XYZ file of C-alpha atoms in Angstrom:
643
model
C 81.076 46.608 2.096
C 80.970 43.086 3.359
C 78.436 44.045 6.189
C 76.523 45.723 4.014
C 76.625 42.154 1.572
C 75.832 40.413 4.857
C 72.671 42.468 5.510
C 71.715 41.889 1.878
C 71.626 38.178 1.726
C 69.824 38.297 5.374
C 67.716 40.718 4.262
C 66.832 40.441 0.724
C 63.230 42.127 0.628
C 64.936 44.954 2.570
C 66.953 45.034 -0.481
C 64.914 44.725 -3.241
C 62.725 47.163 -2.433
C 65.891 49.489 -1.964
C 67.009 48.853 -5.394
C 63.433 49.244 -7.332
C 62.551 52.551 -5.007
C 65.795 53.856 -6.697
C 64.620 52.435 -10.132
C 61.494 54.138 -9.958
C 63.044 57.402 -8.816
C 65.574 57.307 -11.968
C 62.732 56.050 -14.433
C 60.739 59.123 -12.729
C 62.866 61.597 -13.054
C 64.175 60.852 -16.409
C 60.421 61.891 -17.415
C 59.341 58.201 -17.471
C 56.519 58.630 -15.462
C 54.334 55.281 -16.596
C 56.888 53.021 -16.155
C 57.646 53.727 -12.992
C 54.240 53.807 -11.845
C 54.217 50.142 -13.941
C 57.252 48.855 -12.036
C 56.265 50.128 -8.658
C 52.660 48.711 -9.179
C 53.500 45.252 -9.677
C 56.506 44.934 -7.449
C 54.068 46.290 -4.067
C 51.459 44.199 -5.928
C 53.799 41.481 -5.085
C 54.118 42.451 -1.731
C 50.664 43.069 -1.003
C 49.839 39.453 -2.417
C 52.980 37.964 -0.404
C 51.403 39.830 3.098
C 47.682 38.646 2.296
C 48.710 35.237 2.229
C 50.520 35.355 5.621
C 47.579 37.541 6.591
C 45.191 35.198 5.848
C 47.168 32.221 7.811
C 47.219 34.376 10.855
C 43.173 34.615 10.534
C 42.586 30.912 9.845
C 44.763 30.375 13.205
C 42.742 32.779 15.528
C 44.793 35.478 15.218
C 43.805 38.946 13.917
C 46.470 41.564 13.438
C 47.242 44.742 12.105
C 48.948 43.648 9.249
C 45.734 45.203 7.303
C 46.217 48.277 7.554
C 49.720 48.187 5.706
C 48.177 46.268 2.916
C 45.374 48.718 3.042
C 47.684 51.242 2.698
C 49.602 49.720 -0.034
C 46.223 49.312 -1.669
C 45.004 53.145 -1.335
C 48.864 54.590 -2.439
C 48.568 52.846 -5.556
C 45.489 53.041 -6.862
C 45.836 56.867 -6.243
C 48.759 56.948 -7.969
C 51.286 57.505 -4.878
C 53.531 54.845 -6.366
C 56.948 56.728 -4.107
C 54.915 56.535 -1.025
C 54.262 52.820 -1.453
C 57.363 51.750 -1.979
C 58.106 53.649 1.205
C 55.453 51.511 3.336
C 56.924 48.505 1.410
C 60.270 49.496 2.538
C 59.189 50.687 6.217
C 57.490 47.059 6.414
C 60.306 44.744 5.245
C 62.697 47.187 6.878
C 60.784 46.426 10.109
C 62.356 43.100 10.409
C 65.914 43.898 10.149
C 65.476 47.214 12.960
C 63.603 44.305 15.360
C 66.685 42.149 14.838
C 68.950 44.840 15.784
C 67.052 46.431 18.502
C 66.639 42.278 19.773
C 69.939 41.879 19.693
C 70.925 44.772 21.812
C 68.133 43.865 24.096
C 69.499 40.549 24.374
C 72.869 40.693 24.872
C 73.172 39.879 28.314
C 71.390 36.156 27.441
C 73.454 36.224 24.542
C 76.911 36.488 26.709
C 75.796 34.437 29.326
C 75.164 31.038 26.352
C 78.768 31.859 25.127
C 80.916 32.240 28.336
C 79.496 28.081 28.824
C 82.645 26.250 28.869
C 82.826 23.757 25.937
C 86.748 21.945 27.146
C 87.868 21.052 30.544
C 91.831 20.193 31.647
C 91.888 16.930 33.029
C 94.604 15.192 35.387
C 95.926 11.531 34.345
C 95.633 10.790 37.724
C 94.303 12.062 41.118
C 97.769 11.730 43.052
C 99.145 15.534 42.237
C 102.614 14.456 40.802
C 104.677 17.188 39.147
C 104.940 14.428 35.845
C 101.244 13.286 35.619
C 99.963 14.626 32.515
C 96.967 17.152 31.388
C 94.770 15.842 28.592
C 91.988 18.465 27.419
C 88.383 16.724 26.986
C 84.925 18.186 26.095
C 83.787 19.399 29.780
C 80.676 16.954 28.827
C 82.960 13.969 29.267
C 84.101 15.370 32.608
C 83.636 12.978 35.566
C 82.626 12.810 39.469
C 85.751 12.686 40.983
C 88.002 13.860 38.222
C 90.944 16.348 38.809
C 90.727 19.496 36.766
C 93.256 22.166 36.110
C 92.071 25.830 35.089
C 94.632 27.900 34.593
C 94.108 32.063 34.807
C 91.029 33.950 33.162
C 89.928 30.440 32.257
C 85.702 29.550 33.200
C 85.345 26.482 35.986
C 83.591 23.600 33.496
C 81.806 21.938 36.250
C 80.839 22.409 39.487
C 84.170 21.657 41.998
C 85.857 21.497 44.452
C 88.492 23.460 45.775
C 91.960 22.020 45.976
C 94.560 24.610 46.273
C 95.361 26.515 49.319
C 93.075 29.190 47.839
C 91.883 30.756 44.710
C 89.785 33.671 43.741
C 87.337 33.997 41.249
C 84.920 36.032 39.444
C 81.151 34.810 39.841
C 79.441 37.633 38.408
C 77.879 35.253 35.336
C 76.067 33.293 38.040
C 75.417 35.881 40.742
C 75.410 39.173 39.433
C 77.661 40.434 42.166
C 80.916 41.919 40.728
C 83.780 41.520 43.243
C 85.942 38.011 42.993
C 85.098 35.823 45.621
C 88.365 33.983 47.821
C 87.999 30.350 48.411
C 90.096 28.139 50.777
C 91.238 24.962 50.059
C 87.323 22.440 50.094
C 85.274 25.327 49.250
C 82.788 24.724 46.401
C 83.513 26.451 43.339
C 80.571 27.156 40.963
C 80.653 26.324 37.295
C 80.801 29.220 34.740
C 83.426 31.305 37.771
C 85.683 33.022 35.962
C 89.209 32.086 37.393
C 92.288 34.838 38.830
C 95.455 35.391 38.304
C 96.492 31.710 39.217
C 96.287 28.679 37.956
C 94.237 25.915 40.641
C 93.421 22.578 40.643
C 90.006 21.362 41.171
C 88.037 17.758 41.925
C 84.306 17.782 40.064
C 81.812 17.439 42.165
C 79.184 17.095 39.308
C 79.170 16.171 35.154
C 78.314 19.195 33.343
C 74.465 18.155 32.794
C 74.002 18.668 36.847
C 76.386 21.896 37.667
C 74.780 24.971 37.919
C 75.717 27.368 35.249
C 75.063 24.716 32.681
C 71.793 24.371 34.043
C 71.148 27.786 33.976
C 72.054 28.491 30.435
C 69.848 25.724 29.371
C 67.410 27.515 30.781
C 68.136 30.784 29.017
C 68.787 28.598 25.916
C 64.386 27.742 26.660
C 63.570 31.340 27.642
C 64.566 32.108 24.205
C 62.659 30.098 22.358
C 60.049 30.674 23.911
C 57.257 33.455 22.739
C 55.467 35.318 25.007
C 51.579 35.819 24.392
C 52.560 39.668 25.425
C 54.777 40.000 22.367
C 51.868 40.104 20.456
C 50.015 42.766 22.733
C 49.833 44.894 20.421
C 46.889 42.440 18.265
C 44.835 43.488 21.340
C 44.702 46.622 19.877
C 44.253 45.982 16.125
C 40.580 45.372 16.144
C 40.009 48.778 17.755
C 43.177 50.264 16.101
C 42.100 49.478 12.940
C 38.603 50.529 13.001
C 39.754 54.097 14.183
C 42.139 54.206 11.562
C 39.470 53.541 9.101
C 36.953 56.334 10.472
C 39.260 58.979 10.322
C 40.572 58.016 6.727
C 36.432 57.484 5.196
C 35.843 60.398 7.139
C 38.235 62.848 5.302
C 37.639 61.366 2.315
C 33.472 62.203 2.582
C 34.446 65.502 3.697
C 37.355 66.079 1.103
C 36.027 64.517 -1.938
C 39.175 63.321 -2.566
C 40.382 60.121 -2.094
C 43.683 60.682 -2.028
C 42.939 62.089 1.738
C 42.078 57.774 2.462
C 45.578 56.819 0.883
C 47.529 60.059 3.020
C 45.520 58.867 5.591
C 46.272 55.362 5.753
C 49.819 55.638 5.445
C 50.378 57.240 8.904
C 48.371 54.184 10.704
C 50.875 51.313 9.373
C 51.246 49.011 12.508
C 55.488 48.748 12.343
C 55.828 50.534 15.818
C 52.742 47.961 17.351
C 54.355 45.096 16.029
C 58.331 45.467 16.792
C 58.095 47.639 19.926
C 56.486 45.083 22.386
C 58.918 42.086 21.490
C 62.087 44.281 22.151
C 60.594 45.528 25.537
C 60.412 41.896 26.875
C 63.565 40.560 25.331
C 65.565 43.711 27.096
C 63.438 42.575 30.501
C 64.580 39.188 30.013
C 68.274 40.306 29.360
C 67.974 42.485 32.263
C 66.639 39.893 34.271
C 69.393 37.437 33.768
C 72.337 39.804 34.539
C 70.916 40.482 37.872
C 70.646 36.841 38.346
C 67.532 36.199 37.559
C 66.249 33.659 34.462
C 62.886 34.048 33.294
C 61.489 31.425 31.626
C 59.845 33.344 28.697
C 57.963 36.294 28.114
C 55.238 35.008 29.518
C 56.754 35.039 33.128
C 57.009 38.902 32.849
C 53.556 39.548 32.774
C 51.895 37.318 35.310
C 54.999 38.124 37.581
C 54.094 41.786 37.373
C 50.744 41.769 38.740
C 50.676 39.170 41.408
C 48.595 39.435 44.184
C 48.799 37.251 46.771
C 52.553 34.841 47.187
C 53.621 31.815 49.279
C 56.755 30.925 50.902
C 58.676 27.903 51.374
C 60.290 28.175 55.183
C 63.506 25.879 54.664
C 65.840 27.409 51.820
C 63.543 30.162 50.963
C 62.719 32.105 54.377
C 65.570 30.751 56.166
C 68.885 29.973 54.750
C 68.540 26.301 54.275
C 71.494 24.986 56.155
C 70.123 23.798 59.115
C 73.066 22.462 61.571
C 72.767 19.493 64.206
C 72.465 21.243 67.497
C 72.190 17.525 69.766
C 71.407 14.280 68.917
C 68.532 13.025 72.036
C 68.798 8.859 71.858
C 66.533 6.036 73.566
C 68.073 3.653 75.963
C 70.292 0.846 74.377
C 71.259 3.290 71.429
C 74.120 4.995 71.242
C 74.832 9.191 69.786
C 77.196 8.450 67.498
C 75.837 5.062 66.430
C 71.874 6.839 65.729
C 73.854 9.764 64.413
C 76.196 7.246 61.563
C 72.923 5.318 60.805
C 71.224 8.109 60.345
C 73.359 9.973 57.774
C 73.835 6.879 55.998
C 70.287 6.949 55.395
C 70.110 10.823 54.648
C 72.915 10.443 52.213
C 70.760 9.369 49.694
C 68.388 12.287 50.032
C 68.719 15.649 49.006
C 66.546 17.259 51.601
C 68.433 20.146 53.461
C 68.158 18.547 56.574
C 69.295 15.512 55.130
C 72.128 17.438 54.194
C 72.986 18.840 57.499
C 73.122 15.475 59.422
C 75.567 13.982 56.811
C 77.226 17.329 57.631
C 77.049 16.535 61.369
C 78.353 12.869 60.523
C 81.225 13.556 58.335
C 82.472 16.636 60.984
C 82.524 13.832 63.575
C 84.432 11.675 61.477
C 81.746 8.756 61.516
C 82.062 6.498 57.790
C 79.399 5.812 56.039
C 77.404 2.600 55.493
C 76.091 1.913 52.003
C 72.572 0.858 52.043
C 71.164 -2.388 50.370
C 68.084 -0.332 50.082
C 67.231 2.990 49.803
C 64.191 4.795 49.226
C 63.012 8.632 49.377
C 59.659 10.216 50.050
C 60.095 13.528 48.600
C 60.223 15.822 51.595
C 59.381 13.331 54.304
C 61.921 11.061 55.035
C 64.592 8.027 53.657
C 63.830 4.188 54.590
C 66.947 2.109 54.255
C 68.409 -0.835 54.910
C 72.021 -2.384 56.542
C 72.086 -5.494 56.815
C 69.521 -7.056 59.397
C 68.679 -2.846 60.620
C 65.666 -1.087 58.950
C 66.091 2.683 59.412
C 63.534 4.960 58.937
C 64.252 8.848 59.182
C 62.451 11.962 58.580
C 58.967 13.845 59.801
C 56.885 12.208 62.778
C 54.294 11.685 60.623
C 56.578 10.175 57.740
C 57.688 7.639 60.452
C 54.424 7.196 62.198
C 53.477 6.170 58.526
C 55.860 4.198 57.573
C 56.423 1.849 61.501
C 52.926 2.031 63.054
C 54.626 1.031 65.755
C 56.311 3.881 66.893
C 54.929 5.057 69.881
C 57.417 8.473 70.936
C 54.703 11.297 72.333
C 55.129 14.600 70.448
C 56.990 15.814 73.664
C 60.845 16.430 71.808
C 61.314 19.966 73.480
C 62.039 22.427 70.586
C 63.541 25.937 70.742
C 61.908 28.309 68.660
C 64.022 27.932 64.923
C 64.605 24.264 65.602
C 63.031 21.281 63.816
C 63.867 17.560 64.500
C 64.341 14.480 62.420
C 63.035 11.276 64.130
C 64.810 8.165 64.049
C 63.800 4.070 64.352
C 65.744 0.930 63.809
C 63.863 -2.097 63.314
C 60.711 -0.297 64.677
C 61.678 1.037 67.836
C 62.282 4.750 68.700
C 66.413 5.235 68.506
C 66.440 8.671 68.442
C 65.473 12.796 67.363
C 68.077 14.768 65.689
C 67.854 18.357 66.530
C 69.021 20.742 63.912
C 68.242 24.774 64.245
C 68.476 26.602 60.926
C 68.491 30.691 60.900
C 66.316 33.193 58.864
C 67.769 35.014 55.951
C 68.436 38.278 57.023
C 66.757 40.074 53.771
C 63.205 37.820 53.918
C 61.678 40.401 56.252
C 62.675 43.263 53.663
C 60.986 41.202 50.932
C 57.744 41.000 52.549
C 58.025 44.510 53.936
C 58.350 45.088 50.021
C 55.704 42.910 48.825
C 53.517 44.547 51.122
C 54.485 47.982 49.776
C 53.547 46.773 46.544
C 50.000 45.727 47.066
C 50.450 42.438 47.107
C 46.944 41.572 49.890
C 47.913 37.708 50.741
C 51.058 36.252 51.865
C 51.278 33.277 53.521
C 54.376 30.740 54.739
C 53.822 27.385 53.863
C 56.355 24.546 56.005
C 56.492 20.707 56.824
C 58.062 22.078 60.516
C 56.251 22.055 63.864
C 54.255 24.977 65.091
C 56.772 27.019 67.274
C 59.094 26.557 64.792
C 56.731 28.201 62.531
C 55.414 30.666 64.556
C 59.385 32.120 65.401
C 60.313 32.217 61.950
C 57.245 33.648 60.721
C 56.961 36.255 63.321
C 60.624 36.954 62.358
C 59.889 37.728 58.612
C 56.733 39.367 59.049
C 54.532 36.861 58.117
C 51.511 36.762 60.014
C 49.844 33.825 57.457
C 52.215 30.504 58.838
C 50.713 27.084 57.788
C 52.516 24.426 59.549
C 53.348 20.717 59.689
C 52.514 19.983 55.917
C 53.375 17.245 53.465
C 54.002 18.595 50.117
C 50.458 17.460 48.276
C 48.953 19.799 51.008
C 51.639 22.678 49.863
C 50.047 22.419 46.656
C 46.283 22.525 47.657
C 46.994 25.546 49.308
C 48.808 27.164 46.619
C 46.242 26.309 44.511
C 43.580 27.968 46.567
C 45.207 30.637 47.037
C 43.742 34.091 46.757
C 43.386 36.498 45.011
C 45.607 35.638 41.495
C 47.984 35.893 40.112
C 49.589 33.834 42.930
C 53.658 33.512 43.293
C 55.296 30.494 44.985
C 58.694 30.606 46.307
C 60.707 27.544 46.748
C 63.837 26.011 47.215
C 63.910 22.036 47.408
C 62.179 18.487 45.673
C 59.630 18.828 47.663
C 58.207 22.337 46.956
C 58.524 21.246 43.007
C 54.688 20.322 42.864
C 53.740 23.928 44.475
C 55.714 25.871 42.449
C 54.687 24.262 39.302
C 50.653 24.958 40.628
C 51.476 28.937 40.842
C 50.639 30.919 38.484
C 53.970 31.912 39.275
C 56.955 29.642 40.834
C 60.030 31.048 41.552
C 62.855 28.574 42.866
C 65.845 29.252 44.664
C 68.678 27.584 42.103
C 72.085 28.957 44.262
C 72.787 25.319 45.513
C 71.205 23.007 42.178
C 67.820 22.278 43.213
C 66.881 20.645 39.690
C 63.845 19.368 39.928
C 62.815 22.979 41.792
C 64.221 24.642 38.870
C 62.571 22.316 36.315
C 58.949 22.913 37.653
C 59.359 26.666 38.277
C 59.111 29.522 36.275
C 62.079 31.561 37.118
C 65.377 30.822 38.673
C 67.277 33.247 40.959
C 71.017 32.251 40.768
C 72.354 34.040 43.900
C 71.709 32.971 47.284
C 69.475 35.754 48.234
C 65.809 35.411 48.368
C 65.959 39.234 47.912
C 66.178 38.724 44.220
C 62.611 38.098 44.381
C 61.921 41.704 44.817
C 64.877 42.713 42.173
C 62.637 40.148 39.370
C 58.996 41.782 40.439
C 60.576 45.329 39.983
C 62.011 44.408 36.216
C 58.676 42.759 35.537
C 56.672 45.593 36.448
C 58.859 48.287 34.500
C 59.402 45.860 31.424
C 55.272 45.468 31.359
C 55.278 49.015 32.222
C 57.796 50.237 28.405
C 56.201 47.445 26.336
C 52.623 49.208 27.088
C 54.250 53.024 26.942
C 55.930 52.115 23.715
C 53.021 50.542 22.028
C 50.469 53.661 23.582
C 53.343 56.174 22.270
C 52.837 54.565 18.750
C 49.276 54.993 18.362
C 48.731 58.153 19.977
C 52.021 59.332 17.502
C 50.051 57.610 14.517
C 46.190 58.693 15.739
C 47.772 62.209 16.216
C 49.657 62.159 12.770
C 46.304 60.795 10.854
C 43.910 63.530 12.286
C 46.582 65.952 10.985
C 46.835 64.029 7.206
C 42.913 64.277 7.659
C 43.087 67.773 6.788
C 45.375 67.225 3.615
C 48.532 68.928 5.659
C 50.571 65.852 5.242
C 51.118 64.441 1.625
C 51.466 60.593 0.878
C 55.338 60.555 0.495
C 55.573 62.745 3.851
C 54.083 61.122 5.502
C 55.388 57.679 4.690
C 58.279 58.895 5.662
C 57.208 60.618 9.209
C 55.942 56.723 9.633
C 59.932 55.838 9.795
C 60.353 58.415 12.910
C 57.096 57.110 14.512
C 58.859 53.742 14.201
C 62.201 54.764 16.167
C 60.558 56.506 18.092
C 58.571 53.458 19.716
C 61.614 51.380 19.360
C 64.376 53.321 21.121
C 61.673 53.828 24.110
C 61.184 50.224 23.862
C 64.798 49.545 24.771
C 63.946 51.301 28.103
C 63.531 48.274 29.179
C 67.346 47.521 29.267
C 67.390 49.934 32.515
C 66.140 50.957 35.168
C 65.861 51.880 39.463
C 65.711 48.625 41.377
C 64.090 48.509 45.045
C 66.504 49.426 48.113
C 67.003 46.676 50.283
C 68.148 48.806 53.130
C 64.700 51.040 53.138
C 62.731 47.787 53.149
C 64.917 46.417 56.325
C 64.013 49.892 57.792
C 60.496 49.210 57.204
C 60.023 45.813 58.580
C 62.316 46.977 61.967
C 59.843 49.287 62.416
C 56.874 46.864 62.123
C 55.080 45.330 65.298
C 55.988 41.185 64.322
C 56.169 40.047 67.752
C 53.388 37.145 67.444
C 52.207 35.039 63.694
C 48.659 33.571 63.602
C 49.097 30.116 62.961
C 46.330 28.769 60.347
C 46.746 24.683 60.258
C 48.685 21.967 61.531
C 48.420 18.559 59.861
C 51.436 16.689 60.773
C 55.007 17.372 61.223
């Protein structure tokens, strides 16, 4: 009874009409004929006047739907005195609203589990020392620190992003990854908020508040993708004008023939637009559901569509192709500097960057046990290089061309011997060459099944797009498959190229700050989120959680099948209601009948709709086969511009 109250108050029209449908059927049967007919007159009169309002707003803002043909419907039921079957259009049309709210909610349900599991309370230590006595206060995980000491005890969610302190833990990272085996960590390991902790309670240090960790950041971005409204979800007004007309031939045309205009009412019924309207927003809330437990987060509905008929798609080479955690293979200093001195300055320049090869060298640092200097002076070009200063030393790191920029001076040859997967960071101090850091970072071992799968799907143009030197390029691109390599390019170049790319719908694949501006130029950007790349995430239009670049064939697949039900289930509607019309046509199918035969149609559109919620995902392992097989020994190098 209370669920039933519950639906009532959230549904009120849903129960009105239940309530004066019953009326009239009492007041009818009891012989009371007129005043039913009265009662259900003015109450659908109501309705009528309540949809041609909304109707009317729709018009004035450009949009034209098939909300007409229900109050046309309404209209021809009453004035030929089907007063049962117009309460039953009345009651298939409010009625619409509460079976799109269930059929949403289904649909949704991963989203909906992932915005609940966010932690909301963290355990914090008194102190950082580990005593046995130091005390635990609980605090909102928002007020959660850098450096703070956390406890979560078993089957409790990680608050922030952390650090492993305990000998070991295991924990369950399926909410951010998808993947559903625990995952062991030893003692410094980085554990990712929104983990779901073992059996044992572990103690943690945050390495980020709980705006920066990752699972936060990805439910804010399901929290966006669910506000926002696809144009798709309205695909079905692309078919009203049309719709609507055909509707309208077939009822004026058995009425001419018939004589009888109670033919136009029977008629009329059967086209009312329920299964057009709720059928297409379901579809693309179950592909966004699905999308997001397999680690993927769409941005809106919006993302579906373009994502599902790309045709040509760009790839970052650091993060994206390769793995993005390039390691310092040698460190090649001038005379009068020495390694570990270039190698110290050079990481506490790099610290302050977020780059991935800024990342390794701090790496490189730290492993050698070399401190840190704090800069006076720090300042990043976005995928270029760090200038910083130490005292009386100037240090300027990055690209050759970022340095050649930035000391004119600098007068190294392009001669730093590279092995094919290395790229080097050059080094001055004060103007004068110091040294090149060599780092060597290794493809991802699915990227040459995702273009073997790419290519499978007709997808004509796909290009890689890197700051690194050509033999660098050429190896890695060779490697994937890629015979498109466009090397040695500063990000604003990224993004003329994505933007001339052709044909459209273009993707872009990305990982870092840099490729932020490309992404955002694609008609679709898809970032690589596993390690935080905010401002990545920010511009793109789709995260993929786990660290596998794979997922970008997982999200085209769901696209392609979600576009693929919301079309079916709207095209199963109107052929159902074109189908049931040309039948009513002929008088077979009286008012009330088929009123009701609407409700089926409805369901019918709907429970395919949820389709959507499943469905075969593309073997890695075939595509691996595929691109072993292929003939990649040499990449045809398009540009070089700088580093």
């Amino acid at each position: 009874m209370r669920k039933i109250r519950d639906a009532a108050r959230r549904y009120p029209l849903v129960g009105a009409t239940i309530l004066i449908g019953l009326i009239v059927l009492v007041t009818a049967l009891l012989g009371y004929t007129t005043v039913a007919q009265v009662l259900a007159t003015i109450y659908v009169g109501g309705v009528v006047l309540w949809t041609v309002v909304d109707m009317i707003r729709d018009m004035m803002a450009g949009n034209f739907g098939l909300d007409v043909l229900a109050v046309m419907a309404m209209v021809a039921t009453l004035a030929v005195g089907e007063y049962g079957a117009s309460i039953i259009i009345v009651l298939m049309l409010t009625g619409g609203e509460a079976l799109e709210d269930y059929a949403s909610n289904r649909a949704k349900s991963a989203l909906t589990a992932l915005l609940e599991q966010a932690p909301q309370t963290a355990h914090r230590f008194s102190s950082r020392q580990g005593d046995k006595d130091e005390a635990i206060e609980d605090v909102p995980a928002a007020q959660v620190r850098v450096g703070d000491h956390l406890l979560v005890r078993p089957g409790e969610v990680v608050p922030v992003d952390a650090k492993l302190l305990s000998k070991r833990g295991s924990f369950d990272e399926s909410a951010i990854t998808g993947e559903s085996l625990p995952v062991s960590i030893r003692a410094g390991g980085e554990v990712p908020s929104g983990s779901l902790n073992g059996d044992e309670a572990v103690r943690l240090e945050a390495l980020r508040t709980t705006e920066n960790s990752q699972y936060q950041q990805i439910v804010a971005l399901v929290a966006d993708a669910e506000k926002q409204k696809a144009p798709v979800v309205r695909i079905a007004d692309r078919f009203a004008v049309p719709f609507t007309a055909l509707a309208l031939i077939i009822a004026g045309t058995a009425w001419f023939i018939s004589g009888d205009a109670v033919r136009f009412a029977e008629v009329l019924v059967l086209a009312t637009p329920c299964p057009l309207l709720i059928a297409a927003p379901v579809a693309f809330m179950g592909g966004l559901s699905r999308s997001a437990k397999n680690g993927v987060i769409f941005k809106g509905g919006a993302v579906i569509e373009s994502l599902s008929n790309i045709r040509s798609a760009a790839f970052d080479k650091t993060g994206t192709i390769t793995g993005g955690r390039p390691e310092v293979v040698r460190v090649d200093t001038y005379p009068g500097f020495d390694e570990s001195e270039v190698l110290k300055l050079a990481a506490s320049a790099e610290q302050y960057s977020a780059h991935v090869l800024a990342v390794g060298i701090v790496a490189a640092a730290k492993g050698r046990g070399l401190g840190l200097l704090a800069a006076e002076t720090a300042e990043e070009t976005a995928g270029s290089g760090v200038s910083a200063t130490f005292g009386q030393r100037r240090v300027v790191i990055g690209s050759r061309h970022f340095v050649l920029g930035t000391d004119p001076s600098y007068s190294i040859e392009d001669g730093v011997k590279l092995e094919p997967g290395e790229v080097a960071s050059y080094m001055t101090i004060n103007g004068e060459p110091a040294g090149v850091i060599v780092l060597a970072d290794q493809m991802r071992p699915d990227a040459p099944a995702l273009v073997a799968y790419l290519r499978d799907q007709g997808v004509e143009t796909i290009e890689m797009l890197t700051g690194d030197g050509e033999s660098t390029a050429r190896e890695i691109g060779a490697q994937a498959g890629i015979a498109d390599v466009r090397y040695s390019l500063r990000p604003e170049q990224k993004v003329a190229l994505v933007h001339d790319l052709q044909p459209r719908p273009a993707l872009m694949v990305g990982d870092g700050v840099n490729d932020a501006p490309a992404l955002a130029s694609a008609d679709v950007g898809i970032a690589m989120g596993a390690r935080g790349a905010t401002a990545a995430g920010e511009a793109a239009d789709a995260v993929i959680v786990p660290d596998s670049v794979w997922k970008v064939a997982d999200a085209h697949t769901i696209a392609k099948q979600t576009m693929r039900v919301a079309l079916t289930a709207i095209w199963i509607g109107i052929i159902l209601s074109v189908g049931l019309m040309l039948v009513a046509a002929t008088g077979a199918i009286p008012a009330m009948v088929g009123a009701l035969t609407q409700e089926i149609v409805d369901l019918a559109a709907i429970l395919y709709a949820l389709r959507a919620l499943s469905g075969k995902l593309p073997s890695k392992q075939k595509y691996l086969a595929q691109a072993g097989q292929q003939d990649n020994a040499t990449g045809r190098v398009l540009s070089k511009v700088g580093r």
